[in-house]
CSV table of C-alpha atoms and ligand atoms in Angstrom, one decimal:
chain,number,residue,atom,x,y,z
A,1287,MET,CA,-24.3,215.2,27.4
A,1288,GLU,CA,-21.5,214.4,25.0
A,1289,LYS,CA,-22.0,211.4,22.6
A,1290,LYS,CA,-19.2,208.8,22.3
A,1291,ASN,CA,-16.9,209.1,19.3
A,1292,ILE,CA,-18.4,206.3,17.2
A,1293,ASP,CA,-18.9,206.2,13.4
A,1294,TRP,CA,-22.6,205.8,13.9
A,1295,SER,CA,-23.5,205.5,10.2
A,1296,ASN,CA,-21.1,202.7,9.5
A,1297,ILE,CA,-21.5,200.3,12.4
A,1298,GLY,CA,-23.0,196.8,11.8
A,1299,PHE,CA,-25.0,194.5,14.0
A,1300,GLY,CA,-22.1,193.7,16.4
A,1301,TYR,CA,-21.2,194.0,20.1
A,1302,ILE,CA,-19.7,197.2,21.3
A,1303,LYS,CA,-19.2,197.4,25.0
A,1304,THR,CA,-21.0,200.3,26.7
A,1305,ASP,CA,-20.3,201.7,30.2
A,1306,LYS,CA,-23.2,200.4,32.3
A,1307,ARG,CA,-25.5,197.4,32.7
A,1308,TYR,CA,-28.3,196.4,35.0
A,1309,VAL,CA,-28.3,193.4,37.3
A,1310,SER,CA,-30.7,191.8,39.7
A,1311,ASN,CA,-30.3,188.5,41.5
A,1312,TYR,CA,-33.0,186.0,42.5
A,1313,LYS,CA,-32.3,183.9,45.6
A,1314,ASP,CA,-34.4,182.2,48.4
A,1315,GLY,CA,-37.6,182.9,46.4
A,1316,ALA,CA,-37.2,186.7,45.9
A,1317,TRP,CA,-35.6,189.2,43.5
A,1318,ASP,CA,-33.2,191.8,45.1
A,1319,ASN,CA,-33.6,195.5,44.4
A,1320,GLY,CA,-31.3,195.5,41.4
A,1321,ALA,CA,-28.6,198.0,40.4
A,1322,ILE,CA,-26.7,199.7,37.6
A,1323,ILE,CA,-23.2,198.4,37.6
A,1324,ASP,CA,-19.9,198.8,35.6
A,1325,ASP,CA,-18.6,195.2,35.5
A,1326,ASP,CA,-19.4,193.4,32.2
A,1327,MET,CA,-18.0,190.1,33.4
A,1328,ILE,CA,-20.0,187.4,35.1
A,1329,THR,CA,-18.5,184.8,37.5
A,1330,MET,CA,-20.4,181.6,38.2
A,1331,SER,CA,-20.1,178.0,39.2
A,1332,GLU,CA,-18.7,175.6,36.6
A,1333,CYS,CA,-21.9,173.6,37.2
A,1334,ALA,CA,-24.3,176.6,36.7
A,1335,CYS,CA,-27.6,175.4,35.2
A,1336,VAL,CA,-27.2,177.8,32.3
A,1337,LEU,CA,-23.9,176.2,31.3
A,1338,GLN,CA,-25.0,172.6,31.7
A,1339,TYR,CA,-28.7,172.7,30.6
A,1340,ALA,CA,-29.1,176.0,28.8
A,1341,GLN,CA,-31.6,177.5,31.1
A,1342,THR,CA,-31.6,181.0,29.6
A,1343,ILE,CA,-34.0,183.4,28.0
A,1344,PHE,CA,-33.6,186.9,26.4
A,1345,GLU,CA,-35.3,189.8,24.8
A,1346,GLY,CA,-34.3,192.4,22.1
A,1347,ILE,CA,-35.4,196.0,22.1
A,1348,LYS,CA,-34.2,199.2,20.5
A,1349,ALA,CA,-33.7,202.7,22.0
A,1350,TYR,CA,-33.2,205.5,19.6
A,1351,THR,CA,-33.4,209.3,19.1
A,1352,THR,CA,-36.6,210.7,17.6
A,1353,VAL,CA,-36.7,213.6,15.1
A,1354,ASP,CA,-37.3,216.1,17.9
A,1355,GLY,CA,-34.3,214.8,20.0
A,1356,ARG,CA,-36.1,212.5,22.5
A,1357,ILE,CA,-34.6,209.2,23.5
A,1358,VAL,CA,-37.4,206.6,23.3
A,1359,THR,CA,-38.1,202.9,23.1
A,1360,PHE,CA,-40.8,201.0,21.3
A,1361,ARG,CA,-43.5,199.0,23.1
A,1362,PRO,CA,-41.4,197.6,25.9
A,1363,ASP,CA,-44.5,196.4,27.7
A,1364,LEU,CA,-44.9,193.7,25.0
A,1365,ASN,CA,-41.3,192.5,25.5
A,1366,ALA,CA,-41.9,192.5,29.3
A,1367,GLU,CA,-45.0,190.2,28.8
A,1368,ARG,CA,-43.1,187.9,26.4
A,1369,PHE,CA,-40.2,187.7,28.8
A,1370,ALA,CA,-42.5,186.6,31.6
A,1371,ASN,CA,-44.0,184.0,29.3
A,1372,SER,CA,-40.6,182.7,28.4
A,1373,ALA,CA,-39.6,182.5,32.1
A,1374,ARG,CA,-42.7,180.5,32.9
A,1375,ARG,CA,-42.1,178.0,30.1
A,1376,MET,CA,-38.5,177.6,31.2
A,1377,GLU,CA,-39.3,177.1,34.9
A,1378,MET,CA,-37.8,180.4,35.9
A,1379,PRO,CA,-39.2,183.1,38.1
A,1380,ALA,CA,-40.9,185.8,36.1
A,1381,PHE,CA,-39.1,189.2,36.4
A,1382,PRO,CA,-42.0,191.6,37.3
A,1383,GLU,CA,-43.1,193.3,34.1
A,1384,GLU,CA,-43.0,196.9,35.5
A,1385,ARG,CA,-39.5,196.3,36.8
A,1386,PHE,CA,-38.5,195.0,33.4
A,1387,VAL,CA,-39.6,198.2,31.7
A,1388,ASP,CA,-38.0,200.3,34.5
A,1389,SER,CA,-34.7,198.4,34.1
A,1390,ILE,CA,-34.6,199.2,30.4
A,1391,LYS,CA,-35.2,202.9,31.1
A,1392,LYS,CA,-32.4,202.9,33.7
A,1393,VAL,CA,-29.8,201.1,31.6
A,1394,VAL,CA,-30.5,203.3,28.5
A,1395,LYS,CA,-30.4,206.4,30.6
A,1396,ALA,CA,-27.1,205.3,32.1
A,1397,ASN,CA,-25.7,204.7,28.5
A,1398,GLU,CA,-27.2,207.9,27.0
A,1399,ALA,CA,-23.8,208.7,25.4
A,1400,PHE,CA,-24.1,205.6,23.3
A,1401,VAL,CA,-27.6,206.3,21.9
A,1402,PRO,CA,-27.0,207.1,18.3
A,1403,PRO,CA,-28.0,210.5,17.0
A,1404,TYR,CA,-31.2,210.8,14.9
A,1405,GLY,CA,-30.7,210.1,11.2
A,1406,THR,CA,-27.6,207.9,11.4
A,1407,GLY,CA,-29.6,204.7,10.9
A,1408,ALA,CA,-28.1,203.3,14.1
A,1409,THR,CA,-29.9,202.5,17.3
A,1410,LEU,CA,-29.0,201.3,20.8
A,1411,TYR,CA,-29.9,197.7,21.0
A,1412,VAL,CA,-31.0,196.6,24.5
A,1413,ARG,CA,-30.6,193.0,25.5
A,1414,PRO,CA,-32.4,191.9,28.7
A,1415,TYR,CA,-31.7,188.2,29.7
A,1416,MET,CA,-32.0,185.8,32.6
A,1417,PHE,CA,-30.3,182.6,33.4
A,1418,GLY,CA,-30.1,179.9,36.1
A,1419,ILE,CA,-26.8,180.5,38.0
A,1420,ASN,CA,-26.6,178.0,40.8
A,1421,PRO,CA,-24.9,174.5,40.4
A,1422,VAL,CA,-27.3,171.8,39.0
A,1423,ILE,CA,-26.2,168.4,38.0
A,1424,GLY,CA,-29.4,166.3,38.0
A,1425,VAL,CA,-31.7,167.6,35.2
A,1426,LYS,CA,-33.8,170.1,37.0
A,1427,PRO,CA,-34.3,173.9,37.0
A,1428,ALA,CA,-32.0,176.2,39.0
A,1429,THR,CA,-33.2,177.9,42.2
A,1430,GLU,CA,-31.0,181.0,41.8
A,1431,PHE,CA,-31.2,183.3,38.8
A,1432,GLN,CA,-29.6,186.4,37.5
A,1433,TYR,CA,-31.4,189.0,35.4
A,1434,ARG,CA,-29.2,191.4,33.4
A,1435,VAL,CA,-29.6,194.1,30.8
A,1436,PHE,CA,-26.8,195.4,28.6
A,1437,THR,CA,-26.8,197.7,25.6
A,1438,THR,CA,-24.8,197.9,22.4
A,1439,PRO,CA,-25.0,200.4,19.5
A,1440,VAL,CA,-26.0,198.6,16.3
A,1441,GLY,CA,-26.5,199.3,12.6
A,1442,PRO,CA,-28.5,197.2,10.2
A,1443,TYR,CA,-28.9,193.4,10.9
A,1444,PHE,CA,-28.4,192.4,7.3
A,1445,LYS,CA,-25.5,193.9,5.4
A,1446,GLY,CA,-26.7,196.3,2.8
A,1447,GLY,CA,-29.6,197.5,5.1
A,1448,ALA,CA,-32.8,197.6,3.0
A,1449,LYS,CA,-31.5,195.7,0.0
A,1450,PRO,CA,-33.3,192.4,-0.8
A,1451,ILE,CA,-31.7,189.2,0.6
A,1452,THR,CA,-31.7,185.6,-0.6
A,1453,ILE,CA,-32.8,182.9,1.8
A,1454,ARG,CA,-33.1,179.1,1.5
A,1455,VAL,CA,-35.6,176.6,2.7
A,1456,SER,CA,-33.8,174.8,5.5
A,1457,ASP,CA,-33.5,171.1,5.9
A,1458,PHE,CA,-32.9,171.6,9.6
A,1459,ASP,CA,-35.8,172.3,11.9
A,1460,ARG,CA,-36.1,175.1,14.4
A,1461,ALA,CA,-38.9,174.4,16.8
A,1462,ALA,CA,-40.9,171.2,17.4
A,1463,PRO,CA,-44.7,171.2,17.8
A,1464,HIS,CA,-45.4,171.8,21.5
A,1465,GLY,CA,-41.8,172.8,22.0
A,1466,THR,CA,-40.3,176.2,22.7
A,1467,GLY,CA,-40.6,178.1,19.4
A,1468,HIS,CA,-43.1,180.6,20.8
A,1469,ILE,CA,-40.7,181.8,23.5
A,1470,LYS,CA,-37.3,183.5,23.4
A,1471,ALA,CA,-35.2,180.8,24.9
A,1472,GLY,CA,-31.4,180.7,24.1
A,1473,LEU,CA,-31.8,177.0,23.2
A,1474,ASN,CA,-33.8,177.9,20.0
A,1475,TYR,CA,-30.8,179.9,18.8
A,1476,ALA,CA,-28.3,177.3,19.9
A,1477,MET,CA,-29.9,174.8,17.5
A,1478,SER,CA,-30.0,177.3,14.7
A,1479,LEU,CA,-26.2,178.0,14.8
A,1480,HIS,CA,-25.2,175.0,12.5
A,1481,ALA,CA,-28.1,175.9,10.1
A,1482,ILE,CA,-27.0,179.5,9.8
A,1483,VAL,CA,-23.4,178.7,9.3
A,1484,ASP,CA,-24.3,176.1,6.7
A,1485,ALA,CA,-26.6,178.6,5.0
A,1486,HIS,CA,-23.9,181.3,4.9
A,1487,ASN,CA,-21.4,178.8,3.6
A,1488,GLN,CA,-23.7,178.0,0.7
A,1489,GLY,CA,-24.2,181.8,0.0
A,1490,PHE,CA,-27.6,182.4,1.6
A,1491,ASP,CA,-28.4,185.2,4.1
A,1492,GLU,CA,-30.9,183.2,6.2
A,1493,ASN,CA,-32.9,180.1,6.6
A,1494,MET,CA,-36.6,179.7,6.0
A,1495,TYR,CA,-37.8,177.1,8.6
A,1496,LEU,CA,-40.8,174.9,7.8
A,1497,ASP,CA,-43.1,173.2,10.3
A,1498,PRO,CA,-41.2,170.1,11.4
A,1499,GLN,CA,-44.3,167.9,11.5
A,1500,THR,CA,-45.4,168.2,7.8
A,1501,ARG,CA,-42.6,170.3,6.3
A,1502,THR,CA,-45.2,171.9,4.1
A,1503,LYS,CA,-45.9,175.2,6.0
A,1504,VAL,CA,-43.8,178.3,6.4
A,1505,GLU,CA,-42.8,179.1,10.0
A,1506,GLU,CA,-40.1,181.8,10.4
A,1507,THR,CA,-36.4,182.5,10.0
A,1508,GLY,CA,-33.8,182.2,12.8
A,1509,GLY,CA,-34.4,185.8,14.0
A,1510,ALA,CA,-37.5,187.2,12.3
A,1511,ASN,CA,-41.1,186.5,11.3
A,1512,PHE,CA,-42.4,186.5,7.7
A,1513,LEU,CA,-44.7,188.9,6.0
A,1514,PHE,CA,-46.0,188.2,2.5
A,1515,ILE,CA,-47.8,190.6,0.2
A,1516,THR,CA,-50.3,189.1,-2.3
A,1517,LYS,CA,-50.7,190.4,-5.8
A,1518,ASP,CA,-53.8,192.3,-4.7
A,1519,ASN,CA,-51.9,194.0,-1.8
A,1520,LYS,CA,-53.1,191.9,1.1
A,1521,VAL,CA,-50.6,191.4,3.9
A,1522,VAL,CA,-50.3,187.8,5.0
A,1523,THR,CA,-48.3,186.4,7.9
A,1524,PRO,CA,-48.0,182.7,9.0
A,1525,LYS,CA,-50.0,181.4,11.9
A,1526,SER,CA,-48.4,178.7,14.0
A,1527,ASP,CA,-48.0,177.9,17.7
A,1528,SER,CA,-44.3,177.4,17.3
A,1529,ILE,CA,-43.2,180.8,16.0
A,1530,LEU,CA,-42.1,183.8,18.1
A,1531,PRO,CA,-44.9,186.4,18.5
A,1532,SER,CA,-42.9,189.2,17.0
A,1533,VAL,CA,-43.6,192.7,18.4
A,1534,THR,CA,-42.5,194.2,15.0
A,1535,ARG,CA,-44.8,191.8,13.1
A,1536,ARG,CA,-47.8,192.6,15.3
A,1537,SER,CA,-47.1,196.3,14.9
A,1538,LEU,CA,-46.7,196.1,11.2
A,1539,MET,CA,-50.0,194.2,10.8
A,1540,TYR,CA,-51.7,197.0,12.8
A,1541,VAL,CA,-50.0,199.7,10.6
A,1542,ALA,CA,-51.0,197.8,7.5
A,1543,GLU,CA,-54.7,197.7,8.6
A,1544,HIS,CA,-55.1,201.0,10.4
A,1545,TYR,CA,-52.6,203.4,8.7
A,1546,LEU,CA,-52.4,202.0,5.2
A,1547,GLY,CA,-56.0,200.6,4.9
A,1548,LEU,CA,-54.7,197.2,3.7
A,1549,GLU,CA,-56.4,193.9,4.3
A,1550,VAL,CA,-54.4,191.7,6.7
A,1551,GLU,CA,-54.5,188.0,7.3
A,1552,GLN,CA,-52.8,185.7,9.8
A,1553,ARG,CA,-53.2,182.1,8.6
A,1554,GLU,CA,-51.2,179.0,7.7
A,1555,VAL,CA,-49.0,179.7,4.7
A,1556,TYR,CA,-48.0,176.7,2.6
A,1557,LEU,CA,-44.5,176.6,0.9
A,1558,ASP,CA,-46.3,175.7,-2.3
A,1559,GLU,CA,-48.1,179.0,-2.5
A,1560,VAL,CA,-45.1,181.3,-1.7
A,1561,LYS,CA,-44.3,181.6,-5.5
A,1562,ASP,CA,-47.6,183.4,-5.9
A,1563,PHE,CA,-46.9,186.3,-3.6
A,1564,ALA,CA,-45.7,189.6,-4.9
A,1565,GLU,CA,-43.4,190.6,-2.0
A,1566,CYS,CA,-41.8,189.0,1.0
A,1567,GLY,CA,-40.2,190.6,4.1
A,1568,LEU,CA,-38.6,189.5,7.3
A,1569,CYS,CA,-39.6,191.5,10.4
A,1570,GLY,CA,-38.1,191.8,13.8
A,1571,THR,CA,-36.5,194.3,16.1
A,1572,ALA,CA,-33.1,193.7,14.6
A,1573,ALA,CA,-34.4,193.2,11.0
A,1574,VAL,CA,-37.1,196.0,11.1
A,1575,ILE,CA,-38.5,194.8,7.8
A,1576,SER,CA,-35.9,193.4,5.5
A,1577,PRO,CA,-37.0,192.5,1.9
A,1578,VAL,CA,-36.5,189.0,0.6
A,1579,GLY,CA,-35.8,188.9,-3.1
A,1580,LYS,CA,-35.3,185.2,-3.7
A,1581,ILE,CA,-35.9,181.9,-1.9
A,1582,TYR,CA,-34.0,178.9,-2.9
A,1583,ASP,CA,-35.9,175.6,-2.5
A,1584,HIS,CA,-33.8,172.5,-3.3
A,1585,GLY,CA,-32.7,173.5,-6.8
A,1586,LYS,CA,-35.8,175.7,-7.5
A,1587,GLU,CA,-35.7,179.4,-7.2
A,1588,ILE,CA,-38.7,181.5,-6.1
A,1589,CYS,CA,-38.0,185.0,-7.4
A,1590,PHE,CA,-40.4,187.7,-6.2
A,1591,PRO,CA,-41.5,190.3,-8.8
A,1592,SER,CA,-40.0,193.0,-6.6
A,1593,GLY,CA,-36.6,191.7,-7.6
A,1594,MET,CA,-33.1,192.0,-6.0
A,1595,GLU,CA,-32.5,195.7,-6.4
A,1596,GLU,CA,-35.2,197.3,-4.3
A,1597,MET,CA,-37.8,196.4,-1.8
A,1598,GLY,CA,-41.4,196.0,-3.1
A,1599,PRO,CA,-43.7,199.0,-2.9
A,1600,ILE,CA,-45.9,197.7,0.0
A,1601,THR,CA,-42.9,196.5,2.0
A,1602,ALA,CA,-41.4,200.0,1.5
A,1603,LYS,CA,-44.6,201.7,2.6
A,1604,LEU,CA,-44.8,199.5,5.7
A,1605,ARG,CA,-41.2,200.2,6.6
A,1606,GLU,CA,-41.6,203.9,6.0
A,1607,THR,CA,-44.7,204.1,8.1
A,1608,LEU,CA,-43.4,202.0,11.0
A,1609,THR,CA,-40.1,203.8,11.2
A,1610,GLY,CA,-42.0,207.1,10.8
A,1611,ILE,CA,-44.1,206.2,13.9
A,1612,GLN,CA,-41.0,205.1,15.8
A,1613,GLU,CA,-39.0,208.2,15.0
A,1614,GLY,CA,-41.8,210.6,16.0
A,1615,LYS,CA,-42.6,211.8,12.4
A,1616,ILE,CA,-46.0,210.1,12.3
A,1617,GLU,CA,-48.4,210.0,15.2
A,1618,ALA,CA,-48.1,206.8,17.2
A,1619,PRO,CA,-50.9,204.7,18.6
A,1620,GLU,CA,-51.4,205.2,22.4
A,1621,GLY,CA,-48.5,203.7,24.4
A,1622,TRP,CA,-46.3,202.6,21.5
A,1623,ILE,CA,-43.5,205.1,22.1
A,1624,VAL,CA,-42.0,205.3,25.7
A,1625,ASP,CA,-39.8,208.2,26.7
A,1626,ILE,CA,-36.5,207.5,28.4
A,1627,ALA,CA,-34.7,210.8,28.5
B,2045,PLP,N1,-38.6,185.5,15.4
B,2045,PLP,C1,-37.4,185.2,16.1
B,2045,PLP,C2,-37.0,183.8,16.1
B,2045,PLP,C3,-36.7,186.2,16.7
B,2045,PLP,O1,-35.5,185.9,17.3
B,2045,PLP,C4,-37.1,187.5,16.7
B,2045,PLP,C5,-36.4,188.6,17.3
B,2045,PLP,O2,-36.7,189.0,18.4
B,2045,PLP,C6,-38.3,187.8,16.0
B,2045,PLP,C7,-39.0,186.8,15.4
B,2045,PLP,C8,-38.9,189.2,15.9
B,2045,PLP,O3,-39.5,189.6,17.1
B,2045,PLP,P1,-39.5,191.1,17.6
B,2045,PLP,O4,-40.2,191.8,16.5
B,2045,PLP,O5,-40.3,191.0,18.8
B,2045,PLP,O6,-38.2,191.5,17.8
B,2046,COI,C1,-34.1,190.8,17.7
B,2046,COI,O1,-34.6,191.1,16.6
B,2046,COI,O2,-34.1,191.5,18.7
B,2046,COI,C2,-33.5,189.5,17.9
B,2046,COI,O3,-33.5,189.0,19.0
B,2046,COI,C3,-33.1,188.8,16.6
B,2046,COI,C4,-31.7,188.2,16.7
B,2046,COI,C5,-30.6,189.2,16.9
B,2046,COI,C6,-31.6,187.0,17.6
């Protein structure tokens, strides 16, 4: 199979239309059989629930080529489970988890020519999503839904790849206590758009959101969880009911403990103690693990000893081990790597 003529090593994290997508519709209480289609356009009522009341959820997964030439994806069962949890919280019908995984395999296989070759640093980003499609004007959930999966080849999420970034403590909140921060609902990202534009305008790469109730504890960024490394090499990640349970973060915590023999801890992390950590990273499917060099907090700067030139040694080790597992260079725990083609 011939690959598309794309400059794989130089693409950013943007949308490039690929040939095929998957679609399945829910009506009269049941999902149809689903199909791979060509049309990237969606036609719906002007009063569709997703347009009026933002009833939409999504996932993010990567498919990529391993060192021995297989096309694989990483722990899609966890995305399937999280997608079903998101659906339940948003009063949407869960898409069956085994069908979710199957739809990802089908759509990646159908777009095999867009899966970047090994060693280019690029991957095929897979975006499953679901939305309420029938007209709704009183505030209530839709009764008809569409589930779709498209793919797009992507490079690094942050420009400069693995170079440390600068973030700021945000004055805007992301997710209220007992709200929707723990699920992947489009609405969480809608409300972060002003905050990210404002952060970029002020020269920062991302926002650090605090817990809205007390504004003393670290939550996450707009698209990634935090990992901190203590001066004695312990890996610490914030615990909160309103952050997204990141597949990457859960995998990195496992790698830290079981592959690198490091102590790991999930606990509340106070903004006041962040200055005492040795390293800081953002982790997610898109971000992998991106080092944070500096955090700006209302006129004060927290500068990590790892600096602005390179990622810290433990962050680097975590990244190298996780990507090694993903690329088939290091043996993976059972079930982590799922073959597609
Ligand atoms: N937190 C937020 C808000 C996200 O959007 C993402 C991206 O999916 C993550 C964390 C990282 O999650 P995962 O590692 O499952 O991609
Ligand atoms: C991901 O990492 O997959 C995300 O969804 C983060 C961002 C692109 C929203």
